[in-house]
């Protein structure tokens, strides 16, 4: 069976799932190329550097000490092994969380029943997604993923990274309108962080 391509582990975090003390696993590979990505090393879809067996041993040692495990990335829904990994994490007694930007709606739908919480990145007004992600059609995919998330009833938080060169006040209004059409509240805004970003123009602004 394929295993998650993992390239990072944060052993304890109180800020990756509000209100929960979690471990965070970082998957390798993302189909999008956001200019502000602060984990660009995780974008190439290649083998990970962290064996699942090692992660399993670590999680076994934290049973009863952590509330849950968040799978982040990269883009976790790229991974064929995601459903099996979530099921195994749950079987160890942890609550399960996911960070996603929603590029694979069908795959997201498959794992929603295995999730207790989703942190979803809303990049832009749906029509303008390629300006951020560099990928045509990405807005339609994110829109469908958000529709599925909303219908699932799984707890979630929406957030939008704001860089003044990429999103202005009118764009934020349009994001709010797009989300309202899906019955969702406005995303929480988070400022661009230069740490890790390799786009020199964005970092200089
Ligand atoms: S979706 Fe996330 S991981 Fe992928 S390129 Fe954009 S910011 Fe980076």
mmCIF file of C-alpha atoms and ligand atoms in Angstrom:
data_model
loop_
_atom_site.group_PDB
_atom_site.id
_atom_site.type_symbol
_atom_site.label_atom_id
_atom_site.label_comp_id
_atom_site.label_asym_id
_atom_site.label_seq_id
_atom_site.Cartn_x
_atom_site.Cartn_y
_atom_site.Cartn_z
ATOM 1 C CA UNK A 1 0.000 0.000 0.000
ATOM 2 C CA UNK A 2 1.270 3.527 -0.818
ATOM 3 C CA UNK A 3 2.246 5.603 2.176
ATOM 4 C CA UNK A 4 1.966 9.326 2.771
ATOM 5 C CA UNK A 5 4.854 11.316 1.321
ATOM 6 C CA UNK A 6 5.780 13.224 4.477
ATOM 7 C CA UNK A 7 8.561 15.792 4.785
ATOM 8 C CA UNK A 8 7.944 17.405 8.122
ATOM 9 C CA UNK A 9 6.566 16.944 11.626
ATOM 10 C CA UNK A 10 5.787 19.479 14.344
ATOM 11 C CA UNK A 11 5.501 17.474 17.537
ATOM 12 C CA UNK A 12 3.352 19.919 19.533
ATOM 13 C CA UNK A 13 1.324 22.844 18.260
ATOM 14 C CA UNK A 14 -1.402 24.900 19.870
ATOM 15 C CA UNK A 15 -1.971 27.141 16.848
ATOM 16 C CA UNK A 16 -2.691 24.808 13.905
ATOM 17 C CA UNK A 17 -6.180 23.778 15.091
ATOM 18 C CA UNK A 18 -7.842 26.355 17.347
ATOM 19 C CA UNK A 19 -8.366 25.022 20.854
ATOM 20 C CA UNK A 20 -6.555 21.708 20.291
ATOM 21 C CA UNK A 21 -3.049 20.541 21.175
ATOM 22 C CA UNK A 22 -1.894 18.675 18.097
ATOM 23 C CA UNK A 23 0.982 17.187 16.154
ATOM 24 C CA UNK A 24 1.234 18.468 12.584
ATOM 25 C CA UNK A 25 2.367 16.324 9.648
ATOM 26 C CA UNK A 26 3.521 18.041 6.449
ATOM 27 C CA UNK A 27 2.916 16.196 3.187
ATOM 28 C CA UNK A 28 5.157 16.582 0.149
ATOM 29 C CA UNK A 29 3.659 17.908 -3.091
ATOM 30 C CA UNK A 30 1.141 20.537 -4.187
ATOM 31 C CA UNK A 31 -0.434 21.069 -7.641
ATOM 32 C CA UNK A 32 -0.519 24.863 -7.207
ATOM 33 C CA UNK A 33 2.288 27.440 -7.046
ATOM 34 C CA UNK A 34 1.069 30.344 -4.943
ATOM 35 C CA UNK A 35 3.480 33.248 -5.101
ATOM 36 C CA UNK A 36 3.339 33.725 -1.342
ATOM 37 C CA UNK A 37 3.857 30.045 -0.447
ATOM 38 C CA UNK A 38 6.054 29.884 2.627
ATOM 39 C CA UNK A 39 6.759 26.168 2.214
ATOM 40 C CA UNK A 40 8.047 26.115 -1.404
ATOM 41 C CA UNK A 41 10.185 23.044 -0.690
ATOM 42 C CA UNK A 42 6.945 21.124 -0.193
ATOM 43 C CA UNK A 43 5.536 21.974 -3.657
ATOM 44 C CA UNK A 44 7.388 19.386 -5.823
ATOM 45 C CA UNK A 45 5.503 16.066 -5.871
ATOM 46 C CA UNK A 46 8.317 13.719 -4.923
ATOM 47 C CA UNK A 47 9.045 11.130 -2.267
ATOM 48 C CA UNK A 48 8.932 12.387 1.303
ATOM 49 C CA UNK A 49 11.795 12.368 3.762
ATOM 50 C CA UNK A 50 9.955 11.037 6.817
ATOM 51 C CA UNK A 51 8.918 7.364 6.900
ATOM 52 C CA UNK A 52 5.357 6.645 8.077
ATOM 53 C CA UNK A 53 6.665 3.954 10.435
ATOM 54 C CA UNK A 54 8.624 6.629 12.319
ATOM 55 C CA UNK A 55 5.568 8.882 12.523
ATOM 56 C CA UNK A 56 3.417 5.978 13.716
ATOM 57 C CA UNK A 57 5.897 5.232 16.526
ATOM 58 C CA UNK A 58 5.921 8.895 17.540
ATOM 59 C CA UNK A 59 2.110 9.079 17.582
ATOM 60 C CA UNK A 60 1.866 5.857 19.603
ATOM 61 C CA UNK A 61 4.100 7.508 22.215
ATOM 62 C CA UNK A 62 1.767 10.536 22.378
ATOM 63 C CA UNK A 63 -1.517 8.690 22.914
ATOM 64 C CA UNK A 64 -3.442 10.462 25.651
ATOM 65 C CA UNK A 65 -1.041 13.435 25.560
ATOM 66 C CA UNK A 66 -2.210 15.141 22.355
ATOM 67 C CA UNK A 67 -5.790 15.954 21.384
ATOM 68 C CA UNK A 68 -5.309 15.351 17.703
ATOM 69 C CA UNK A 69 -3.227 15.282 14.553
ATOM 70 C CA UNK A 70 -3.398 17.802 11.715
ATOM 71 C CA UNK A 71 -2.254 16.816 8.244
ATOM 72 C CA UNK A 72 -0.940 19.858 6.413
ATOM 73 C CA UNK A 73 1.322 20.403 3.441
ATOM 74 C CA UNK A 74 1.958 20.864 0.640
ATOM 75 C CA UNK A 75 -1.538 19.733 -0.262
ATOM 76 C CA UNK A 76 -2.561 16.614 1.683
ATOM 77 C CA UNK A 77 -5.395 15.631 -0.685
ATOM 78 C CA UNK A 78 -2.738 14.979 -3.350
ATOM 79 C CA UNK A 79 -1.853 11.837 -1.390
ATOM 80 C CA UNK A 80 -3.564 8.570 -2.348
ATOM 81 C CA UNK A 81 -2.697 7.239 1.116
ATOM 82 C CA UNK A 82 -4.546 10.026 2.961
ATOM 83 C CA UNK A 83 -7.759 8.078 3.789
ATOM 84 C CA UNK A 84 -5.821 5.128 5.228
ATOM 85 C CA UNK A 85 -3.539 7.415 7.231
ATOM 86 C CA UNK A 86 -6.501 9.326 8.717
ATOM 87 C CA UNK A 87 -8.249 6.069 9.621
ATOM 88 C CA UNK A 88 -5.097 4.814 11.331
ATOM 89 C CA UNK A 89 -4.646 8.087 13.227
ATOM 90 C CA UNK A 90 -8.244 7.888 14.426
ATOM 91 C CA UNK A 91 -7.788 4.268 15.463
ATOM 92 C CA UNK A 92 -5.002 5.470 17.798
ATOM 93 C CA UNK A 93 -7.546 7.703 19.544
ATOM 94 C CA UNK A 94 -6.613 11.075 18.055
ATOM 95 C CA UNK A 95 -8.979 13.626 16.598
ATOM 96 C CA UNK A 96 -8.163 14.397 12.961
ATOM 97 C CA UNK A 97 -7.663 17.753 11.265
ATOM 98 C CA UNK A 98 -6.715 18.729 7.709
ATOM 99 C CA UNK A 99 -5.266 21.849 6.104
ATOM 100 C CA UNK A 100 -6.312 22.116 2.459
ATOM 101 C CA UNK A 101 -6.782 24.620 -0.325
ATOM 102 C CA UNK A 102 -9.243 22.312 -2.086
ATOM 103 C CA UNK A 103 -7.607 21.480 -5.433
ATOM 104 C CA UNK A 104 -9.132 17.959 -5.479
ATOM 105 C CA UNK A 105 -12.842 18.121 -4.545
ATOM 106 C CA UNK A 106 -13.487 14.397 -5.137
ATOM 107 C CA UNK A 107 -10.609 13.401 -2.886
ATOM 108 C CA UNK A 108 -11.679 15.876 -0.228
ATOM 109 C CA UNK A 109 -15.184 14.364 -0.298
ATOM 110 C CA UNK A 110 -13.660 10.932 0.313
ATOM 111 C CA UNK A 111 -11.830 12.003 3.482
ATOM 112 C CA UNK A 112 -14.468 14.315 5.004
ATOM 113 C CA UNK A 113 -16.102 11.417 6.925
ATOM 114 C CA UNK A 114 -12.691 10.773 8.524
ATOM 115 C CA UNK A 115 -12.189 14.361 9.687
ATOM 116 C CA UNK A 116 -13.164 16.352 12.776
ATOM 117 C CA UNK A 117 -11.967 19.718 11.462
ATOM 118 C CA UNK A 118 -10.707 21.365 8.266
ATOM 119 C CA UNK A 119 -8.653 24.563 7.962
ATOM 120 C CA UNK A 120 -9.380 25.770 4.424
ATOM 121 C CA UNK A 121 -7.314 28.388 2.561
ATOM 122 C CA UNK A 122 -9.444 30.681 0.412
ATOM 123 C CA UNK A 123 -7.026 32.228 -2.065
ATOM 124 C CA UNK A 124 -9.020 34.861 -3.961
ATOM 125 C CA UNK A 125 -12.396 35.544 -5.554
ATOM 126 C CA UNK A 126 -13.050 32.257 -7.399
ATOM 127 C CA UNK A 127 -12.702 33.922 -10.823
ATOM 128 C CA UNK A 128 -9.255 35.258 -9.890
ATOM 129 C CA UNK A 129 -7.651 32.127 -8.437
ATOM 130 C CA UNK A 130 -5.080 31.662 -11.247
ATOM 131 C CA UNK A 131 -3.611 35.056 -10.359
ATOM 132 C CA UNK A 132 -2.563 33.529 -7.013
ATOM 133 C CA UNK A 133 -2.178 29.807 -7.766
ATOM 134 C CA UNK A 134 -0.817 30.025 -11.321
ATOM 135 C CA UNK A 135 -3.214 27.254 -12.378
ATOM 136 C CA UNK A 136 -6.219 27.709 -14.728
ATOM 137 C CA UNK A 137 -9.486 26.327 -13.335
ATOM 138 C CA UNK A 138 -8.233 26.321 -9.740
ATOM 139 C CA UNK A 139 -11.056 28.610 -8.574
ATOM 140 C CA UNK A 140 -13.739 26.186 -9.756
ATOM 141 C CA UNK A 141 -12.032 23.385 -7.865
ATOM 142 C CA UNK A 142 -11.793 25.400 -4.665
ATOM 143 C CA UNK A 143 -15.443 26.451 -5.029
ATOM 144 C CA UNK A 144 -16.583 22.826 -5.368
ATOM 145 C CA UNK A 145 -14.437 21.758 -2.407
ATOM 146 C CA UNK A 146 -15.948 24.501 -0.250
ATOM 147 C CA UNK A 147 -19.449 23.454 -1.299
ATOM 148 C CA UNK A 148 -18.699 19.854 -0.258
ATOM 149 C CA UNK A 149 -17.136 21.004 3.018
ATOM 150 C CA UNK A 150 -20.122 23.180 3.852
ATOM 151 C CA UNK A 151 -22.580 20.355 3.056
ATOM 152 C CA UNK A 152 -20.606 17.816 5.116
ATOM 153 C CA UNK A 153 -21.186 19.599 8.413
ATOM 154 C CA UNK A 154 -17.517 19.028 9.388
ATOM 155 C CA UNK A 155 -16.234 21.859 11.612
ATOM 156 C CA UNK A 156 -13.979 24.212 9.712
ATOM 157 C CA UNK A 157 -12.175 27.535 9.631
ATOM 158 C CA UNK A 158 -11.624 29.603 6.485
ATOM 159 C CA UNK A 159 -8.614 31.861 6.140
ATOM 160 C CA UNK A 160 -7.227 34.125 3.429
ATOM 161 C CA UNK A 161 -3.642 35.322 3.139
ATOM 162 C CA UNK A 162 -3.535 39.001 2.238
ATOM 163 C CA UNK A 163 -0.667 40.665 0.414
ATOM 164 C CA UNK A 164 -1.522 44.203 -0.750
ATOM 165 C CA UNK A 165 -0.095 43.547 -4.229
ATOM 166 C CA UNK A 166 -2.337 40.517 -4.677
ATOM 167 C CA UNK A 167 -5.598 41.316 -2.872
ATOM 168 C CA UNK A 168 -7.164 44.741 -2.366
ATOM 169 C CA UNK A 169 -10.317 45.829 -0.578
ATOM 170 C CA UNK A 170 -12.504 45.179 -3.638
ATOM 171 C CA UNK A 171 -11.071 41.633 -3.944
ATOM 172 C CA UNK A 172 -11.865 40.954 -0.283
ATOM 173 C CA UNK A 173 -15.435 42.146 -0.855
ATOM 174 C CA UNK A 174 -15.728 39.739 -3.784
ATOM 175 C CA UNK A 175 -14.345 36.871 -1.682
ATOM 176 C CA UNK A 176 -17.001 37.638 0.933
ATOM 177 C CA UNK A 177 -19.707 37.607 -1.757
ATOM 178 C CA UNK A 178 -18.443 34.315 -3.240
ATOM 179 C CA UNK A 179 -18.458 32.687 0.199
ATOM 180 C CA UNK A 180 -21.867 34.087 1.080
ATOM 181 C CA UNK A 181 -23.277 32.435 -2.055
ATOM 182 C CA UNK A 182 -22.159 29.107 -0.575
ATOM 183 C CA UNK A 183 -23.687 29.974 2.792
ATOM 184 C CA UNK A 184 -20.252 30.517 4.342
ATOM 185 C CA UNK A 185 -18.956 33.396 6.482
ATOM 186 C CA UNK A 186 -16.085 35.618 5.393
ATOM 187 C CA UNK A 187 -12.665 34.024 5.824
ATOM 188 C CA UNK A 188 -10.355 35.164 8.593
ATOM 189 C CA UNK A 189 -7.682 37.403 7.093
ATOM 190 C CA UNK A 190 -4.053 36.627 7.818
ATOM 191 C CA UNK A 191 -1.218 38.910 6.735
ATOM 192 C CA UNK A 192 1.422 37.712 4.278
ATOM 193 C CA UNK A 193 4.533 36.373 6.026
ATOM 194 C CA UNK A 194 7.841 36.804 4.238
ATOM 195 C CA UNK A 195 9.444 33.878 6.116
ATOM 196 C CA UNK A 196 10.085 31.079 3.638
ATOM 197 C CA UNK A 197 8.626 32.941 0.626
ATOM 198 C CA UNK A 198 10.934 32.952 -2.402
ATOM 199 C CA UNK A 199 9.105 35.645 -4.423
ATOM 200 C CA UNK A 200 11.490 38.581 -4.023
ATOM 201 C CA UNK A 201 8.961 41.116 -5.331
ATOM 202 C CA UNK A 202 6.369 40.139 -2.713
ATOM 203 C CA UNK A 203 8.962 40.035 0.051
ATOM 204 C CA UNK A 204 10.219 43.513 -0.864
ATOM 205 C CA UNK A 205 6.762 45.106 -0.695
HETATM 206 S S1 LIG B 1 -1.729 25.764 -2.034
HETATM 207 FE FE1 LIG B 1 -0.532 26.051 -0.141
HETATM 208 S S2 LIG B 1 1.211 24.604 -0.317
HETATM 209 FE FE2 LIG B 1 0.298 24.816 -2.359
HETATM 210 S S3 LIG B 1 1.543 26.413 -3.324
HETATM 211 FE FE3 LIG B 1 -0.275 27.402 -2.424
HETATM 212 S S4 LIG B 1 0.401 28.086 -0.378
HETATM 213 FE FE4 LIG B 1 1.911 26.568 -1.110
#
